Tab-separated table of C-alpha atoms and ligand atoms in Angstrom:
chain	number	residue	atom	x	y	z
A	1	MET	CA	-35.074	37.248	-134.276
A	2	PRO	CA	-38.867	36.469	-134.326
A	3	ILE	CA	-39.439	34.518	-137.609
A	4	ASP	CA	-42.323	35.059	-140.332
A	5	ASN	CA	-44.990	32.644	-139.763
A	6	THR	CA	-47.892	34.734	-140.768
A	7	ARG	CA	-49.171	32.521	-143.180
A	8	ARG	CA	-48.876	29.275	-140.436
A	9	PRO	CA	-52.475	27.632	-139.009
A	10	VAL	CA	-53.099	29.839	-135.943
A	11	ALA	CA	-52.617	28.280	-132.538
A	12	LEU	CA	-54.175	29.951	-129.238
A	13	THR	CA	-54.906	29.089	-126.069
A	14	GLY	CA	-54.632	30.811	-122.498
A	15	ASP	CA	-54.510	30.181	-118.721
A	16	ARG	CA	-56.102	31.941	-116.016
A	17	THR	CA	-54.022	33.587	-113.970
A	18	THR	CA	-54.771	32.140	-110.640
A	19	GLY	CA	-51.383	31.152	-109.426
A	20	PRO	CA	-48.121	28.955	-110.863
A	21	LEU	CA	-48.893	26.166	-113.406
A	22	HIS	CA	-47.822	22.821	-112.558
A	23	LEU	CA	-47.082	18.477	-114.487
A	24	GLY	CA	-51.067	18.881	-114.953
A	25	HIS	CA	-50.557	22.019	-117.386
A	26	TYR	CA	-47.614	20.151	-118.558
A	27	VAL	CA	-48.995	16.892	-120.043
A	28	GLY	CA	-52.214	19.135	-120.497
A	29	SER	CA	-51.474	21.296	-123.291
A	30	LEU	CA	-48.014	22.781	-122.327
A	31	LYS	CA	-45.993	19.735	-124.041
A	32	ASN	CA	-48.026	20.645	-126.757
A	33	ARG	CA	-47.793	23.981	-127.292
A	34	VAL	CA	-43.793	23.903	-127.292
A	35	SER	CA	-44.306	21.427	-130.537
A	36	LEU	CA	-46.708	23.710	-132.197
A	37	GLN	CA	-44.184	26.528	-132.295
A	38	ALA	CA	-42.613	25.033	-135.097
A	39	THR	CA	-45.797	24.636	-137.303
A	40	HIS	CA	-47.833	27.260	-136.117
A	41	ARG	CA	-48.626	31.171	-135.513
A	42	GLN	CA	-49.035	30.663	-131.627
A	43	PHE	CA	-50.437	33.110	-129.289
A	44	LEU	CA	-50.514	32.323	-125.307
A	45	LEU	CA	-53.158	34.668	-123.652
A	46	LEU	CA	-52.546	35.018	-119.991
A	47	ALA	CA	-56.080	35.409	-119.268
A	48	ASP	CA	-56.472	37.991	-115.931
A	49	THR	CA	-59.765	38.839	-116.525
A	50	GLN	CA	-61.580	35.744	-117.170
A	51	ALA	CA	-59.154	35.213	-113.478
A	52	LEU	CA	-60.706	37.776	-111.887
A	53	THR	CA	-64.645	35.952	-112.971
A	54	ASP	CA	-64.284	33.971	-109.533
A	55	ASN	CA	-61.311	35.707	-107.976
A	56	ALA	CA	-62.581	39.211	-107.890
A	57	HIS	CA	-61.969	39.776	-104.170
A	58	ASP	CA	-58.446	38.649	-104.637
A	59	PRO	CA	-57.293	40.683	-107.420
A	60	ALA	CA	-53.469	40.828	-106.572
A	61	ARG	CA	-53.766	36.989	-106.391
A	62	VAL	CA	-54.801	37.262	-110.067
A	63	GLN	CA	-52.233	40.373	-110.835
A	64	GLN	CA	-49.421	38.794	-109.374
A	65	SER	CA	-49.948	35.598	-111.144
A	66	VAL	CA	-49.157	37.385	-114.765
A	67	LEU	CA	-45.615	37.127	-114.538
A	68	GLU	CA	-45.327	33.656	-112.362
A	69	VAL	CA	-47.298	32.136	-115.690
A	70	ALA	CA	-45.750	34.017	-118.188
A	71	THR	CA	-42.197	33.149	-116.610
A	72	ASP	CA	-43.508	29.395	-116.671
A	73	TYR	CA	-44.279	29.384	-119.977
A	74	LEU	CA	-40.530	30.846	-120.990
A	75	ALA	CA	-39.181	28.014	-118.415
A	76	VAL	CA	-40.634	25.199	-120.383
A	77	GLY	CA	-39.101	26.189	-123.499
A	78	ILE	CA	-41.892	28.676	-124.751
A	79	ASP	CA	-39.478	30.957	-127.141
A	80	PRO	CA	-41.344	34.648	-127.810
A	81	ASP	CA	-39.238	34.897	-131.236
A	82	GLN	CA	-42.121	32.394	-132.522
A	83	THR	CA	-44.826	32.639	-130.149
A	84	THR	CA	-46.895	35.691	-129.024
A	85	ILE	CA	-47.436	36.226	-125.027
A	86	CYS	CA	-49.903	38.944	-124.685
A	87	VAL	CA	-52.487	39.930	-121.160
A	88	GLN	CA	-55.765	39.570	-121.729
A	89	SER	CA	-56.897	42.387	-119.785
A	90	HIS	CA	-55.126	44.715	-122.025
A	91	LEU	CA	-56.833	43.887	-125.252
A	92	PRO	CA	-60.170	45.514	-125.213
A	93	ALA	CA	-61.436	44.044	-128.379
A	94	LEU	CA	-61.535	40.794	-126.268
A	95	ALA	CA	-64.244	42.591	-124.186
A	96	GLU	CA	-66.102	43.847	-126.876
A	97	LEU	CA	-66.630	40.487	-128.683
A	98	THR	CA	-67.696	39.358	-125.601
A	99	LEU	CA	-70.343	41.694	-125.024
A	100	LEU	CA	-71.481	41.033	-129.071
A	101	TYR	CA	-71.169	37.278	-128.092
A	102	LEU	CA	-73.494	37.107	-125.502
A	103	ASN	CA	-76.002	37.975	-127.854
A	104	PHE	CA	-75.798	34.689	-129.922
A	105	VAL	CA	-75.695	32.385	-126.761
A	106	THR	CA	-78.737	31.534	-123.843
A	107	VAL	CA	-78.572	31.640	-120.218
A	108	ALA	CA	-79.884	28.038	-120.266
A	109	ARG	CA	-77.270	26.985	-123.097
A	110	LEU	CA	-74.478	28.128	-120.427
A	111	GLU	CA	-75.982	26.190	-117.837
A	112	ARG	CA	-75.473	23.481	-120.015
A	113	ASN	CA	-71.764	23.735	-120.533
A	114	PRO	CA	-70.471	20.587	-118.358
A	115	THR	CA	-67.249	22.139	-117.809
A	116	ILE	CA	-69.465	25.309	-116.585
A	117	LYS	CA	-71.617	22.965	-114.469
A	118	ASP	CA	-68.872	21.052	-113.056
A	119	GLU	CA	-66.963	24.321	-112.119
A	120	ILE	CA	-70.156	26.104	-110.373
A	121	GLN	CA	-70.706	22.998	-108.315
A	122	ALA	CA	-66.780	22.569	-107.525
A	123	ARG	CA	-67.130	26.333	-106.012
A	124	ARG	CA	-70.214	26.207	-104.190
A	125	PHE	CA	-71.822	28.781	-106.349
A	126	GLY	CA	-75.275	27.564	-106.782
A	127	ARG	CA	-77.560	30.240	-108.072
A	128	ASN	CA	-75.273	32.731	-106.227
A	129	VAL	CA	-72.510	32.297	-109.611
A	130	PRO	CA	-71.013	35.582	-110.791
A	131	ALA	CA	-72.630	36.695	-113.815
A	132	GLY	CA	-69.016	36.986	-115.645
A	133	PHE	CA	-68.281	33.497	-114.539
A	134	LEU	CA	-71.514	31.439	-115.896
A	135	CYS	CA	-70.995	33.525	-119.342
A	136	TYR	CA	-67.249	33.633	-119.888
A	137	PRO	CA	-67.337	30.629	-122.026
A	138	ALA	CA	-68.717	33.842	-124.432
A	139	ALA	CA	-65.417	35.557	-123.638
A	140	GLN	CA	-63.380	32.428	-124.599
A	141	ALA	CA	-65.206	32.580	-127.553
A	142	ALA	CA	-64.055	35.980	-128.079
A	143	ASP	CA	-60.386	34.704	-127.243
A	144	ILE	CA	-60.151	31.820	-129.943
A	145	THR	CA	-61.908	34.031	-132.542
A	146	ALA	CA	-60.411	37.459	-132.608
A	147	PHE	CA	-57.083	35.931	-133.272
A	148	MET	CA	-59.230	33.732	-135.828
A	149	ALA	CA	-57.334	30.449	-134.225
A	150	THR	CA	-58.348	26.992	-135.663
A	151	VAL	CA	-56.442	25.350	-133.088
A	152	VAL	CA	-56.774	25.380	-129.356
A	153	PRO	CA	-54.013	23.092	-127.126
A	154	VAL	CA	-55.837	22.172	-124.115
A	155	GLY	CA	-56.570	19.625	-121.610
A	156	GLU	CA	-59.470	17.395	-122.288
A	157	ASP	CA	-62.073	19.410	-119.446
A	158	GLN	CA	-61.533	22.950	-122.098
A	159	SER	CA	-63.205	20.780	-124.947
A	160	PRO	CA	-67.262	22.151	-124.012
A	161	LEU	CA	-66.181	25.756	-124.632
A	162	ILE	CA	-64.575	24.937	-127.821
A	163	GLU	CA	-67.771	23.330	-128.821
A	164	GLN	CA	-69.566	26.358	-127.651
A	165	THR	CA	-67.228	28.494	-129.451
A	166	ASN	CA	-67.955	26.926	-132.907
A	167	GLU	CA	-71.533	27.585	-132.262
A	168	ILE	CA	-71.638	30.907	-131.603
A	169	VAL	CA	-69.197	31.206	-134.820
A	170	ARG	CA	-71.738	28.632	-136.765
A	171	ARG	CA	-74.958	31.810	-135.391
A	172	ILE	CA	-72.258	34.516	-136.295
A	173	ASN	CA	-71.535	33.180	-139.954
A	174	ARG	CA	-75.261	32.369	-140.684
A	175	GLN	CA	-76.681	35.790	-139.549
A	176	ALA	CA	-73.791	37.457	-141.598
A	177	GLY	CA	-75.004	35.486	-144.518
A	178	ARG	CA	-70.998	34.464	-145.165
A	179	SER	CA	-67.643	33.054	-143.190
A	180	VAL	CA	-66.647	35.802	-140.931
A	181	LEU	CA	-65.140	33.527	-138.798
A	182	PRO	CA	-63.152	30.137	-138.369
A	183	GLU	CA	-64.402	27.322	-136.476
A	184	ALA	CA	-61.827	25.710	-134.282
A	185	ARG	CA	-60.512	22.204	-133.057
A	186	ALA	CA	-59.282	21.580	-129.673
A	187	LEU	CA	-55.901	19.484	-129.216
A	188	VAL	CA	-56.201	17.759	-126.374
A	189	PRO	CA	-53.380	15.114	-125.257
A	190	GLU	CA	-54.182	11.427	-125.526
A	191	ILE	CA	-53.035	10.812	-122.008
A	192	GLY	CA	-56.614	11.956	-120.050
A	193	ARG	CA	-56.156	14.500	-117.012
A	194	LEU	CA	-53.597	13.724	-114.366
A	195	PRO	CA	-55.167	13.198	-110.798
A	196	GLY	CA	-53.608	14.893	-108.039
A	197	ILE	CA	-51.047	13.586	-105.817
A	198	ASP	CA	-53.835	12.239	-103.518
A	199	GLY	CA	-55.645	10.559	-106.435
A	200	LYS	CA	-58.743	12.478	-105.465
A	201	SER	CA	-59.219	14.631	-108.092
A	202	LYS	CA	-57.312	16.711	-110.477
A	203	MET	CA	-54.510	18.596	-109.602
A	204	SER	CA	-55.861	21.790	-108.255
A	205	LYS	CA	-53.643	24.208	-105.821
A	206	SER	CA	-56.635	25.114	-103.585
A	207	GLN	CA	-56.546	21.054	-102.583
A	208	GLY	CA	-52.727	21.312	-102.266
A	209	ASN	CA	-52.549	18.580	-103.953
A	210	THR	CA	-50.421	19.528	-107.542
A	211	ILE	CA	-46.453	19.449	-107.991
A	212	PRO	CA	-45.913	22.669	-109.312
A	213	LEU	CA	-43.437	23.403	-112.245
A	214	SER	CA	-41.740	25.320	-109.818
A	215	ALA	CA	-40.828	22.522	-107.643
A	216	SER	CA	-37.651	22.210	-105.753
A	217	PRO	CA	-35.740	18.154	-106.137
A	218	ASP	CA	-37.076	18.186	-102.465
A	219	GLN	CA	-40.528	19.211	-102.678
A	220	ILE	CA	-40.732	16.602	-105.898
A	221	ARG	CA	-39.603	13.680	-103.757
A	222	THR	CA	-41.821	14.833	-100.695
A	223	ALA	CA	-45.013	14.743	-103.343
A	224	VAL	CA	-43.616	11.308	-104.711
A	225	GLU	CA	-43.214	9.992	-101.637
A	226	ARG	CA	-47.012	11.107	-100.466
A	227	MET	CA	-48.565	9.474	-103.548
A	228	PHE	CA	-51.521	7.513	-103.068
A	229	THR	CA	-50.368	4.141	-103.990
A	230	ASP	CA	-52.622	0.640	-103.020
A	231	PRO	CA	-53.943	1.374	-99.634
A	232	LYS	CA	-54.373	-2.332	-99.181
A	233	HIS	CA	-50.647	-3.168	-100.598
A	234	LEU	CA	-48.907	-3.112	-97.517
A	235	ARG	CA	-45.922	-5.486	-97.882
A	236	ALA	CA	-43.241	-5.361	-101.358
A	237	SER	CA	-44.696	-9.428	-101.820
A	238	ASP	CA	-48.522	-8.792	-101.671
A	239	PRO	CA	-49.769	-8.312	-105.006
A	240	GLY	CA	-50.872	-4.620	-105.559
A	241	LYS	CA	-53.371	-2.943	-107.704
A	242	VAL	CA	-52.317	-0.758	-110.867
A	243	GLU	CA	-56.004	1.135	-111.526
A	244	GLY	CA	-55.845	4.254	-109.140
A	245	ASN	CA	-52.441	4.022	-108.027
A	246	VAL	CA	-51.369	7.940	-108.743
A	247	VAL	CA	-47.980	6.433	-109.531
A	248	PHE	CA	-48.557	4.236	-112.266
A	249	THR	CA	-50.784	6.825	-113.523
A	250	TYR	CA	-47.444	9.262	-113.494
A	251	LEU	CA	-45.671	6.469	-114.838
A	252	ASP	CA	-48.017	6.191	-118.065
A	253	ALA	CA	-47.767	10.147	-118.587
A	254	PHE	CA	-43.874	10.833	-117.929
A	255	ASP	CA	-41.984	7.605	-119.028
A	256	GLU	CA	-41.385	7.398	-122.063
A	257	ASP	CA	-39.960	3.453	-121.355
A	258	ARG	CA	-43.219	1.824	-122.269
A	259	ALA	CA	-42.348	-1.726	-122.416
A	260	ALA	CA	-40.509	-1.245	-118.739
A	261	VAL	CA	-43.789	0.575	-117.238
A	262	ARG	CA	-45.770	-2.734	-118.558
A	263	GLU	CA	-43.476	-5.247	-116.691
A	264	LEU	CA	-43.059	-3.030	-113.525
A	265	LYS	CA	-46.922	-3.010	-113.545
A	266	GLU	CA	-47.063	-7.265	-113.930
A	267	ARG	CA	-44.684	-7.221	-111.230
A	268	TYR	CA	-46.577	-5.095	-109.129
A	269	ARG	CA	-49.824	-6.811	-109.730
A	270	ARG	CA	-47.974	-10.308	-109.066
A	271	GLY	CA	-46.648	-9.104	-105.857
A	272	GLY	CA	-43.176	-8.825	-105.191
A	273	LEU	CA	-42.533	-5.218	-105.707
A	274	GLY	CA	-42.895	-2.479	-103.222
A	275	ASP	CA	-44.111	1.288	-103.476
A	276	VAL	CA	-40.327	2.125	-102.229
A	277	ALA	CA	-38.855	1.153	-105.782
A	278	VAL	CA	-41.851	2.100	-108.373
A	279	LYS	CA	-41.494	5.746	-106.587
A	280	ARG	CA	-37.931	6.034	-106.710
A	281	ARG	CA	-38.145	5.517	-110.240
A	282	LEU	CA	-41.205	7.940	-110.881
A	283	ASN	CA	-38.948	10.535	-108.657
A	284	ASP	CA	-35.750	10.066	-111.030
A	285	ILE	CA	-38.115	10.711	-113.913
A	286	LEU	CA	-40.100	13.927	-113.034
A	287	GLN	CA	-36.522	14.978	-111.326
A	288	GLU	CA	-35.442	14.981	-115.002
A	289	ILE	CA	-38.034	16.484	-116.258
A	290	LEU	CA	-38.263	19.544	-114.455
A	291	ALA	CA	-34.257	20.179	-113.419
A	292	PRO	CA	-34.029	21.704	-117.379
A	293	ILE	CA	-37.413	23.764	-116.283
A	294	ARG	CA	-35.339	25.178	-113.279
A	295	ALA	CA	-32.436	26.023	-114.786
A	296	ARG	CA	-34.177	28.056	-117.201
A	297	ARG	CA	-36.019	29.676	-114.597
A	298	ILE	CA	-33.013	30.919	-112.540
A	299	ALA	CA	-32.035	32.454	-115.867
A	300	ILE	CA	-35.452	33.974	-116.866
A	301	ALA	CA	-35.653	35.177	-112.928
A	302	ASP	CA	-31.779	37.389	-113.436
A	303	ASP	CA	-33.724	39.210	-116.102
A	304	PRO	CA	-36.913	40.525	-115.110
A	305	GLU	CA	-37.478	43.344	-117.662
A	306	HIS	CA	-36.886	40.881	-120.463
A	307	VAL	CA	-40.392	39.368	-119.215
A	308	LEU	CA	-42.378	42.383	-119.407
A	309	LYS	CA	-40.840	43.767	-122.718
A	310	VAL	CA	-41.843	39.830	-123.943
A	311	LEU	CA	-45.333	40.746	-122.527
A	312	ARG	CA	-45.482	44.616	-124.036
A	313	ASP	CA	-44.119	43.465	-127.299
A	314	GLY	CA	-46.638	39.953	-127.708
A	315	THR	CA	-49.813	42.614	-126.803
A	316	ALA	CA	-49.100	45.170	-129.022
A	317	GLN	CA	-49.170	42.673	-131.823
A	318	SER	CA	-52.259	41.353	-130.385
A	319	ARG	CA	-53.776	44.545	-130.044
A	320	ALA	CA	-53.332	45.368	-133.799
A	321	LEU	CA	-54.651	41.458	-134.895
A	322	THR	CA	-57.551	41.692	-132.482
A	323	GLN	CA	-59.065	45.062	-133.272
A	324	GLU	CA	-59.074	43.539	-137.091
A	325	THR	CA	-60.999	40.904	-136.025
A	326	LEU	CA	-63.475	43.490	-134.023
A	327	GLY	CA	-64.024	45.605	-137.180
A	328	ASN	CA	-64.781	42.508	-139.083
A	329	VAL	CA	-67.363	41.086	-136.709
A	330	ARG	CA	-68.686	44.829	-136.130
A	331	ASP	CA	-69.403	44.862	-139.872
A	332	ALA	CA	-70.958	41.774	-139.773
A	333	LEU	CA	-73.169	42.284	-137.928
A	334	GLY	CA	-74.642	45.208	-139.334
A	335	LEU	CA	-73.382	47.678	-136.243
A	336	PHE	CA	-73.692	51.732	-137.204
A	337	LYS	CA	-70.909	53.294	-138.878
A	338	LEU	CA	-70.332	56.788	-137.498
A	339	ASP	CA	-67.663	57.191	-140.330
A	340	PRO	CA	-69.330	55.390	-143.399
A	341	SER	CA	-66.097	55.344	-145.451
A	342	GLY	CA	-64.090	53.183	-142.866
B	1	LIG	N1	-60.415	28.798	-119.711
B	1	LIG	C1	-58.887	28.523	-119.481
B	1	LIG	C2	-58.577	27.672	-118.112
B	1	LIG	O1	-59.355	27.578	-117.525
B	1	LIG	C3	-57.941	29.471	-119.466
B	1	LIG	C4	-58.545	30.271	-121.368
B	1	LIG	C5	-58.946	31.606	-121.529
B	1	LIG	C6	-58.558	29.903	-122.707
B	1	LIG	N2	-59.030	31.613	-122.830
B	1	LIG	C7	-58.764	30.729	-123.492
B	1	LIG	C8	-57.860	28.356	-122.850
B	1	LIG	C9	-58.677	30.645	-124.743
B	1	LIG	C10	-58.131	28.383	-124.116
B	1	LIG	C11	-58.656	29.559	-125.351
B	1	LIG	O2	-57.203	27.479	-117.763
């Protein structure tokens, strides 16, 4: 039975549908989302339109990943009776709001957004950045405000987008002379960004350095074995470095026994603790976290119609809500009314 959570503060977040979710997403925001279900009216957006802004050449991947990501949500414990899951490209109000918001942001400001800047660089777009990509912060502002969300659980890389959302909100409220839209705050986990297993950069599928939430026990073990440690720590008896050592970064993120981690770090620094032992501990912990997720995934895969129904229901609910916000924004910005009584 769906619960009546309509009076709670609204939380909204989304994921580009470009591939299966991984452990970086898990510590980055999925864990927060599972807790928010109990206290917030929560919406999760499968951001397929945003995914197209840098994947227009590969629509099959974007389309296929919608169900993949939805399955990841359910597998980590998102409960569709408490959280509404919806598909971005089926909510036309979001596209219309985006178009209106684009008038409240400058190209210079978009180009200065640190997240956009980094992403343009990483993709080597240069001046050939697709306009849709450069402008996606306005679309993300539309996503957030359409649901009147005040809390946005995201990884830290998304904070500049929430900041820019709030700038747009303030401009629109000032233009309207009243508070039409609420400002939102990013809910960012304390553990910063999880590095990939190579220790080089963030987890990203294109780098082949991720551990997907759907990893098999063997894949988890192999990934932990391949993890970057301290290249100068050749023998167990050598003193080792903990900083930049991915195994310890992951223990910080996933091992709840803080005191034990502290002690392992001391022994590693002093010398006398081998990589194999630390990796064995991390492997045990990751296996334990991912086992129930895997079990739920198997149950979900048994009933593919169920996932589709969750998306249909969630999107229908979201359509009503987002249309209402669009109506308010159209009024606030003074668009022409064909039917003056409406
Ligand atoms: N930009 C987010 C990502 O890269 C996805 C996203 C789309 C999102 N719309 C959103 C996040 C709204 C938070 C709020 O995964």
